[in-house]
């Protein structure tokens, strides 16, 4: 059996910098026509100059591959002039609350100060991507942040807001309530719960922010995604860290998933008899929501065993060593 996915899009991807960028870019982008590249580098990508420099670094690595990076900037208070200049160079602005995840220390701690920038984003039609978590109890962080998302959606009705990597039923309810709210979902939040991460021996490669949640949360996400919810897009949140930062006390948050995402999703959608919905989850919904043109990159998958490598360079992928029932057989025309 074979399927072809047209113009697969990863709406949330971490490509890092320096040696890690060089090592993981190709395996991360190989199966995708385009991806939204996160700006949480050690020095956050928060100016036009930094966006241009980062884009050039990525483009030099992907030069012979059909791939378009969709750049983002790290949210701060921007002037109208700055955002006008940025608009043609970025896909979106990414908002991190301060300290909630990897390299987010320069994120927002005073939310009362963000409104003038949101006003300009709305006016210029630049989407706002949100890491929606507080610094509260780990299982409640996403839920606790929802009133903030709702406030933004109410006050800025024409601002396109994407709740990134949603992990709870509560977020699905908010998604239903506001026309201008959309969401991305990862593979790990569709596959795993807190029991898989910490119910037996601790599994560091399943540790990410937001943390995987309760069975009812995973089920609700699965139901929505498999039913073809039009406001939900695939975003891997593939977030590589070197093995020695994962298999260590003080394990870094992030699952490395981009190189295995399509086979995992094919297996999941097939198991639930929802294969006909995979194309929209992986591309169609994002095209409609954001007005993106499909790119000429079909990716074919075959139903054949694929053993996930133990490592990609210094990084251990999600499901390392597991055998999946689908593999990518060819990319491109
Ligand atoms: O687990 C995560 N890792 N969640 C994020 O939001 C950031 C990411 C990273 O950059 O490592
Ligand atoms: Zn992320």
Short mmCIF file of C-alpha atoms and ligand atoms in Angstrom, two decimals:
data_model
loop_
_atom_site.label_atom_id
_atom_site.label_comp_id
_atom_site.label_asym_id
_atom_site.label_seq_id
_atom_site.Cartn_x
_atom_site.Cartn_y
_atom_site.Cartn_z
CA UNK A 1 0.00 0.00 0.00
CA UNK A 2 1.19 3.53 -0.80
CA UNK A 3 0.05 7.05 -0.07
CA UNK A 4 1.21 10.41 -1.36
CA UNK A 5 1.10 13.52 0.78
CA UNK A 6 1.19 16.77 -1.18
CA UNK A 7 3.11 19.76 0.17
CA UNK A 8 3.43 18.51 3.77
CA UNK A 9 3.74 21.43 6.19
CA UNK A 10 5.19 21.44 9.68
CA UNK A 11 3.64 24.47 11.34
CA UNK A 12 6.01 24.45 14.35
CA UNK A 13 9.66 23.43 14.06
CA UNK A 14 12.86 24.12 16.02
CA UNK A 15 16.01 24.15 13.88
CA UNK A 16 18.42 25.56 16.54
CA UNK A 17 21.76 27.17 15.71
CA UNK A 18 25.46 26.40 15.29
CA UNK A 19 26.48 22.73 15.10
CA UNK A 20 23.00 21.52 16.04
CA UNK A 21 21.46 23.49 13.16
CA UNK A 22 23.96 21.91 10.77
CA UNK A 23 23.35 18.41 12.10
CA UNK A 24 19.55 18.31 12.30
CA UNK A 25 18.25 20.63 9.57
CA UNK A 26 18.20 18.11 6.72
CA UNK A 27 16.63 15.22 8.66
CA UNK A 28 14.10 17.71 10.09
CA UNK A 29 13.01 19.23 6.77
CA UNK A 30 13.44 16.30 4.39
CA UNK A 31 9.82 15.18 4.53
CA UNK A 32 8.29 18.66 4.45
CA UNK A 33 7.73 21.27 1.76
CA UNK A 34 7.81 24.05 4.31
CA UNK A 35 7.93 24.64 8.06
CA UNK A 36 7.38 27.45 10.53
CA UNK A 37 10.76 27.98 12.17
CA UNK A 38 10.80 28.93 15.86
CA UNK A 39 12.83 31.93 17.05
CA UNK A 40 13.94 30.76 20.54
CA UNK A 41 17.67 30.74 19.91
CA UNK A 42 20.09 31.55 22.75
CA UNK A 43 19.85 35.14 21.58
CA UNK A 44 16.20 35.24 20.46
CA UNK A 45 15.46 36.13 16.84
CA UNK A 46 13.73 39.43 17.52
CA UNK A 47 14.94 41.87 14.86
CA UNK A 48 14.79 42.00 11.08
CA UNK A 49 18.56 41.62 10.92
CA UNK A 50 18.46 38.45 13.04
CA UNK A 51 15.63 37.01 10.92
CA UNK A 52 17.62 37.62 7.74
CA UNK A 53 20.79 36.11 9.19
CA UNK A 54 18.96 33.05 10.48
CA UNK A 55 17.09 32.54 7.20
CA UNK A 56 20.36 32.67 5.25
CA UNK A 57 21.93 30.07 7.54
CA UNK A 58 18.95 27.76 7.01
CA UNK A 59 18.82 28.36 3.26
CA UNK A 60 22.51 27.57 2.86
CA UNK A 61 21.88 24.18 4.48
CA UNK A 62 18.79 23.31 2.44
CA UNK A 63 20.01 24.77 -0.85
CA UNK A 64 19.44 21.68 -3.03
CA UNK A 65 16.29 20.57 -1.26
CA UNK A 66 12.78 21.74 -2.02
CA UNK A 67 11.99 23.48 1.24
CA UNK A 68 10.76 26.90 2.25
CA UNK A 69 11.40 28.14 5.78
CA UNK A 70 8.62 30.31 7.18
CA UNK A 71 10.40 32.58 9.62
CA UNK A 72 9.10 33.91 12.93
CA UNK A 73 10.24 36.62 15.35
CA UNK A 74 10.29 36.38 19.11
CA UNK A 75 7.57 38.59 20.61
CA UNK A 76 8.59 41.83 22.32
CA UNK A 77 7.14 45.32 22.17
CA UNK A 78 7.52 46.24 18.51
CA UNK A 79 6.91 49.65 16.96
CA UNK A 80 4.63 49.95 13.93
CA UNK A 81 7.64 50.82 11.81
CA UNK A 82 9.51 47.69 12.91
CA UNK A 83 6.59 45.43 12.12
CA UNK A 84 5.99 47.07 8.74
CA UNK A 85 9.62 46.37 7.90
CA UNK A 86 9.39 42.80 9.23
CA UNK A 87 6.09 41.89 7.58
CA UNK A 88 7.42 40.64 4.22
CA UNK A 89 10.23 38.68 5.92
CA UNK A 90 8.22 36.74 8.49
CA UNK A 91 5.28 34.41 8.65
CA UNK A 92 4.31 35.19 12.24
CA UNK A 93 5.32 36.48 15.67
CA UNK A 94 5.84 33.90 18.43
CA UNK A 95 4.91 34.81 21.98
CA UNK A 96 6.53 33.00 24.91
CA UNK A 97 5.62 33.77 28.51
CA UNK A 98 8.94 34.33 30.33
CA UNK A 99 10.63 31.18 31.56
CA UNK A 100 7.97 28.60 30.66
CA UNK A 101 10.15 26.61 28.27
CA UNK A 102 13.57 26.27 26.61
CA UNK A 103 15.25 29.63 25.98
CA UNK A 104 12.18 31.68 26.79
CA UNK A 105 13.76 33.81 29.54
CA UNK A 106 13.35 36.92 27.39
CA UNK A 107 9.64 36.21 26.96
CA UNK A 108 6.75 38.19 28.40
CA UNK A 109 6.26 38.68 32.12
CA UNK A 110 4.09 41.80 32.01
CA UNK A 111 1.08 40.93 29.86
CA UNK A 112 -0.50 44.33 30.41
CA UNK A 113 2.17 45.80 28.14
CA UNK A 114 1.55 43.64 25.07
CA UNK A 115 -1.63 45.25 23.77
CA UNK A 116 -0.14 48.01 21.59
CA UNK A 117 1.90 45.37 19.73
CA UNK A 118 -1.13 43.09 19.33
CA UNK A 119 -3.02 46.05 17.89
CA UNK A 120 -0.37 46.50 15.19
CA UNK A 121 -0.19 42.75 14.45
CA UNK A 122 -3.94 42.77 13.94
CA UNK A 123 -3.78 45.81 11.67
CA UNK A 124 -0.93 44.35 9.58
CA UNK A 125 -2.51 40.87 9.50
CA UNK A 126 0.51 39.15 11.02
CA UNK A 127 -0.46 35.96 12.88
CA UNK A 128 0.36 35.54 16.55
CA UNK A 129 1.64 32.13 17.65
CA UNK A 130 1.36 31.51 21.38
CA UNK A 131 3.11 29.13 23.76
CA UNK A 132 0.18 29.04 26.18
CA UNK A 133 1.49 28.07 29.60
CA UNK A 134 1.85 29.72 33.01
CA UNK A 135 4.50 28.94 35.60
CA UNK A 136 1.89 27.09 37.71
CA UNK A 137 1.50 23.39 38.59
CA UNK A 138 2.78 21.45 35.62
CA UNK A 139 -0.50 19.71 34.68
CA UNK A 140 -2.50 22.93 34.96
CA UNK A 141 -0.23 25.35 33.14
CA UNK A 142 -1.99 25.24 29.79
CA UNK A 143 -5.43 25.54 31.35
CA UNK A 144 -4.31 28.45 33.54
CA UNK A 145 -3.10 30.37 30.50
CA UNK A 146 -6.37 30.01 28.57
CA UNK A 147 -8.05 33.14 30.03
CA UNK A 148 -5.15 35.15 28.61
CA UNK A 149 -5.69 33.65 25.15
CA UNK A 150 -9.40 34.34 25.43
CA UNK A 151 -8.73 37.94 26.39
CA UNK A 152 -6.51 38.41 23.35
CA UNK A 153 -9.10 36.81 21.07
CA UNK A 154 -11.87 39.02 22.45
CA UNK A 155 -9.92 42.26 22.38
CA UNK A 156 -8.41 41.66 18.95
CA UNK A 157 -11.11 39.93 16.96
CA UNK A 158 -9.23 40.21 13.66
CA UNK A 159 -5.93 38.95 15.04
CA UNK A 160 -5.22 35.38 13.91
CA UNK A 161 -4.08 33.55 17.04
CA UNK A 162 -2.59 30.05 16.99
CA UNK A 163 -2.44 28.11 20.25
CA UNK A 164 0.69 26.02 19.73
CA UNK A 165 1.04 22.34 20.63
CA UNK A 166 -2.25 22.09 22.51
CA UNK A 167 -2.34 19.25 25.02
CA UNK A 168 -5.70 19.48 26.81
CA UNK A 169 -9.44 19.18 26.34
CA UNK A 170 -9.75 22.66 27.80
CA UNK A 171 -7.85 24.16 24.88
CA UNK A 172 -10.20 22.42 22.43
CA UNK A 173 -13.13 24.13 24.14
CA UNK A 174 -11.52 27.54 23.70
CA UNK A 175 -10.78 26.70 20.06
CA UNK A 176 -14.52 26.20 19.53
CA UNK A 177 -15.43 29.46 21.21
CA UNK A 178 -13.48 32.00 19.13
CA UNK A 179 -13.42 32.36 15.37
CA UNK A 180 -9.93 33.85 15.39
CA UNK A 181 -8.28 31.06 17.40
CA UNK A 182 -6.57 28.09 15.73
CA UNK A 183 -4.26 25.36 17.03
CA UNK A 184 -1.36 23.08 16.22
CA UNK A 185 -0.99 19.54 17.56
CA UNK A 186 2.17 17.41 17.83
CA UNK A 187 2.60 13.66 17.43
CA UNK A 188 3.65 13.15 21.05
CA UNK A 189 0.42 14.68 22.39
CA UNK A 190 -1.61 12.36 20.13
CA UNK A 191 0.34 9.26 21.14
CA UNK A 192 1.29 9.55 24.81
CA UNK A 193 0.10 10.43 28.29
CA UNK A 194 1.91 11.27 31.50
CA UNK A 195 1.91 7.56 32.31
CA UNK A 196 4.13 6.87 29.30
CA UNK A 197 6.52 9.60 30.42
CA UNK A 198 6.68 8.97 34.16
CA UNK A 199 4.38 6.08 35.10
CA UNK A 200 7.15 3.49 34.84
CA UNK A 201 10.82 4.16 34.26
CA UNK A 202 11.27 7.82 33.40
CA UNK A 203 11.39 8.40 29.63
CA UNK A 204 13.42 11.56 29.02
CA UNK A 205 12.80 11.54 25.26
CA UNK A 206 9.08 11.97 25.93
CA UNK A 207 9.64 15.02 28.10
CA UNK A 208 8.47 18.25 26.49
CA UNK A 209 6.61 21.44 27.32
CA UNK A 210 3.67 21.33 27.53
CA UNK A 211 4.01 17.97 29.22
CA UNK A 212 1.92 15.09 27.83
CA UNK A 213 -1.32 14.92 29.83
CA UNK A 214 -4.20 12.69 30.92
CA UNK A 215 -5.76 9.91 28.81
CA UNK A 216 -8.93 12.00 28.41
CA UNK A 217 -6.88 14.88 27.02
CA UNK A 218 -5.07 12.68 24.53
CA UNK A 219 -8.37 11.10 23.49
CA UNK A 220 -10.01 14.47 22.96
CA UNK A 221 -7.10 15.64 20.80
CA UNK A 222 -7.15 12.41 18.82
CA UNK A 223 -10.92 12.63 18.28
CA UNK A 224 -10.66 16.21 17.04
CA UNK A 225 -7.69 15.56 14.74
CA UNK A 226 -9.04 12.30 13.30
CA UNK A 227 -12.43 13.91 12.70
CA UNK A 228 -10.67 16.48 10.51
CA UNK A 229 -11.17 19.51 12.74
CA UNK A 230 -10.56 22.37 10.27
CA UNK A 231 -8.92 24.68 12.83
CA UNK A 232 -6.23 22.18 13.80
CA UNK A 233 -2.93 21.90 11.90
CA UNK A 234 0.04 19.65 12.32
CA UNK A 235 3.00 21.29 14.09
CA UNK A 236 5.67 18.85 15.22
CA UNK A 237 7.31 21.07 17.85
CA UNK A 238 10.31 18.91 16.96
CA UNK A 239 12.85 20.20 19.49
CA UNK A 240 16.22 18.46 19.44
CA UNK A 241 18.59 18.45 22.40
CA UNK A 242 21.85 16.47 22.53
CA UNK A 243 21.69 13.09 24.23
CA UNK A 244 23.77 14.31 27.18
CA UNK A 245 21.22 17.07 27.89
CA UNK A 246 18.28 14.62 27.74
CA UNK A 247 19.62 11.55 29.53
CA UNK A 248 20.75 13.65 32.47
CA UNK A 249 19.56 15.18 35.72
CA UNK A 250 17.92 18.41 34.61
CA UNK A 251 16.65 16.79 31.40
CA UNK A 252 15.94 19.44 28.74
CA UNK A 253 12.34 19.70 27.44
CA UNK A 254 11.74 18.73 23.84
CA UNK A 255 10.98 15.68 21.67
CA UNK A 256 12.85 15.24 18.37
CA UNK A 257 10.11 14.14 16.00
CA UNK A 258 10.35 15.82 12.59
CA UNK A 259 12.25 12.95 10.87
CA UNK A 260 9.66 10.36 11.93
CA UNK A 261 6.50 12.43 11.96
CA UNK A 262 5.00 11.33 8.63
CA UNK A 263 5.41 7.55 9.19
CA UNK A 264 4.04 7.93 12.74
CA UNK A 265 1.03 9.89 11.51
CA UNK A 266 0.36 7.45 8.65
CA UNK A 267 0.35 4.58 11.13
CA UNK A 268 -1.91 6.44 13.55
CA UNK A 269 -4.41 7.61 10.93
CA UNK A 270 -4.51 4.16 9.32
CA UNK A 271 -5.12 2.45 12.67
CA UNK A 272 -8.11 4.74 13.21
CA UNK A 273 -9.39 4.38 9.64
CA UNK A 274 -8.86 8.07 9.06
CA UNK A 275 -6.23 8.01 6.31
CA UNK A 276 -8.43 10.20 4.09
CA UNK A 277 -8.05 13.01 6.65
CA UNK A 278 -4.25 12.99 6.85
CA UNK A 279 -3.67 15.29 3.85
CA UNK A 280 -5.73 18.06 5.40
CA UNK A 281 -4.12 17.70 8.82
CA UNK A 282 -0.64 17.78 7.32
CA UNK A 283 -1.26 20.59 4.83
CA UNK A 284 -4.82 21.50 3.79
CA UNK A 285 -5.96 23.12 7.01
CA UNK A 286 -2.82 25.27 7.27
CA UNK A 287 -3.22 26.34 3.63
CA UNK A 288 -6.80 27.41 4.26
CA UNK A 289 -6.18 29.09 7.62
CA UNK A 290 -3.11 31.03 6.56
CA UNK A 291 -3.69 31.36 2.81
CA UNK A 292 -0.52 29.39 2.00
CA UNK A 293 0.04 28.17 -1.55
CA UNK A 294 0.80 24.45 -1.85
CA UNK A 295 4.40 23.78 -2.90
CA UNK A 296 5.37 21.21 -5.54
CA UNK A 297 6.71 18.61 -3.13
CA UNK A 298 4.86 15.30 -2.93
CA UNK A 299 6.12 12.85 -0.31
CA UNK A 300 5.31 9.18 -0.83
CA UNK A 301 4.99 6.66 1.97
CA UNK A 302 4.90 2.87 1.64
CA UNK A 303 3.44 0.42 4.08
CA UNK A 304 6.75 -1.24 4.91
CA UNK A 305 8.53 -1.67 8.23
CA UNK A 306 10.75 1.27 9.21
CA UNK A 307 13.05 0.98 12.20
CA UNK A 308 13.52 4.41 13.74
CA UNK A 309 17.27 5.10 14.09
CA UNK A 310 18.70 5.16 17.63
CA UNK A 311 20.20 8.58 16.96
CA UNK A 312 20.45 11.34 14.38
CA UNK A 313 23.94 12.59 15.21
CA UNK A 314 23.90 13.42 18.91
CA UNK A 315 20.09 13.48 19.12
CA UNK A 316 17.79 10.60 20.08
CA UNK A 317 14.49 10.78 18.19
CA UNK A 318 11.10 9.94 19.63
CA UNK A 319 10.44 6.17 19.32
CA UNK A 320 14.14 5.39 18.76
CA UNK A 321 14.56 1.70 17.91
CA UNK A 322 10.81 1.11 17.41
CA UNK A 323 9.60 -0.36 14.15
CA UNK A 324 6.89 1.69 12.45
CA UNK A 325 4.63 0.21 9.80
CA UNK A 326 5.09 3.03 7.26
CA UNK A 327 8.20 4.58 5.77
CA UNK A 328 8.90 7.48 3.45
CA UNK A 329 9.73 5.96 0.06
CA UNK A 330 10.37 9.04 -2.08
CA UNK A 331 10.26 12.80 -1.95
CA UNK A 332 9.75 15.22 -4.81
CA UNK A 333 8.27 14.79 -8.28
O1 LIG B 1 9.48 20.91 24.91
C1 LIG B 1 9.69 21.99 24.34
N1 LIG B 1 10.89 22.25 23.79
N2 LIG B 1 8.73 22.90 24.28
C2 LIG B 1 8.95 24.14 23.81
O2 LIG B 1 8.05 24.93 23.82
C3 LIG B 1 10.30 24.54 23.37
C4 LIG B 1 11.08 23.38 22.95
C5 LIG B 1 12.56 23.69 22.80
O3 LIG B 1 12.89 24.72 22.22
O4 LIG B 1 13.37 22.87 23.23
ZN1 LIG B 2 8.20 24.73 20.21
#
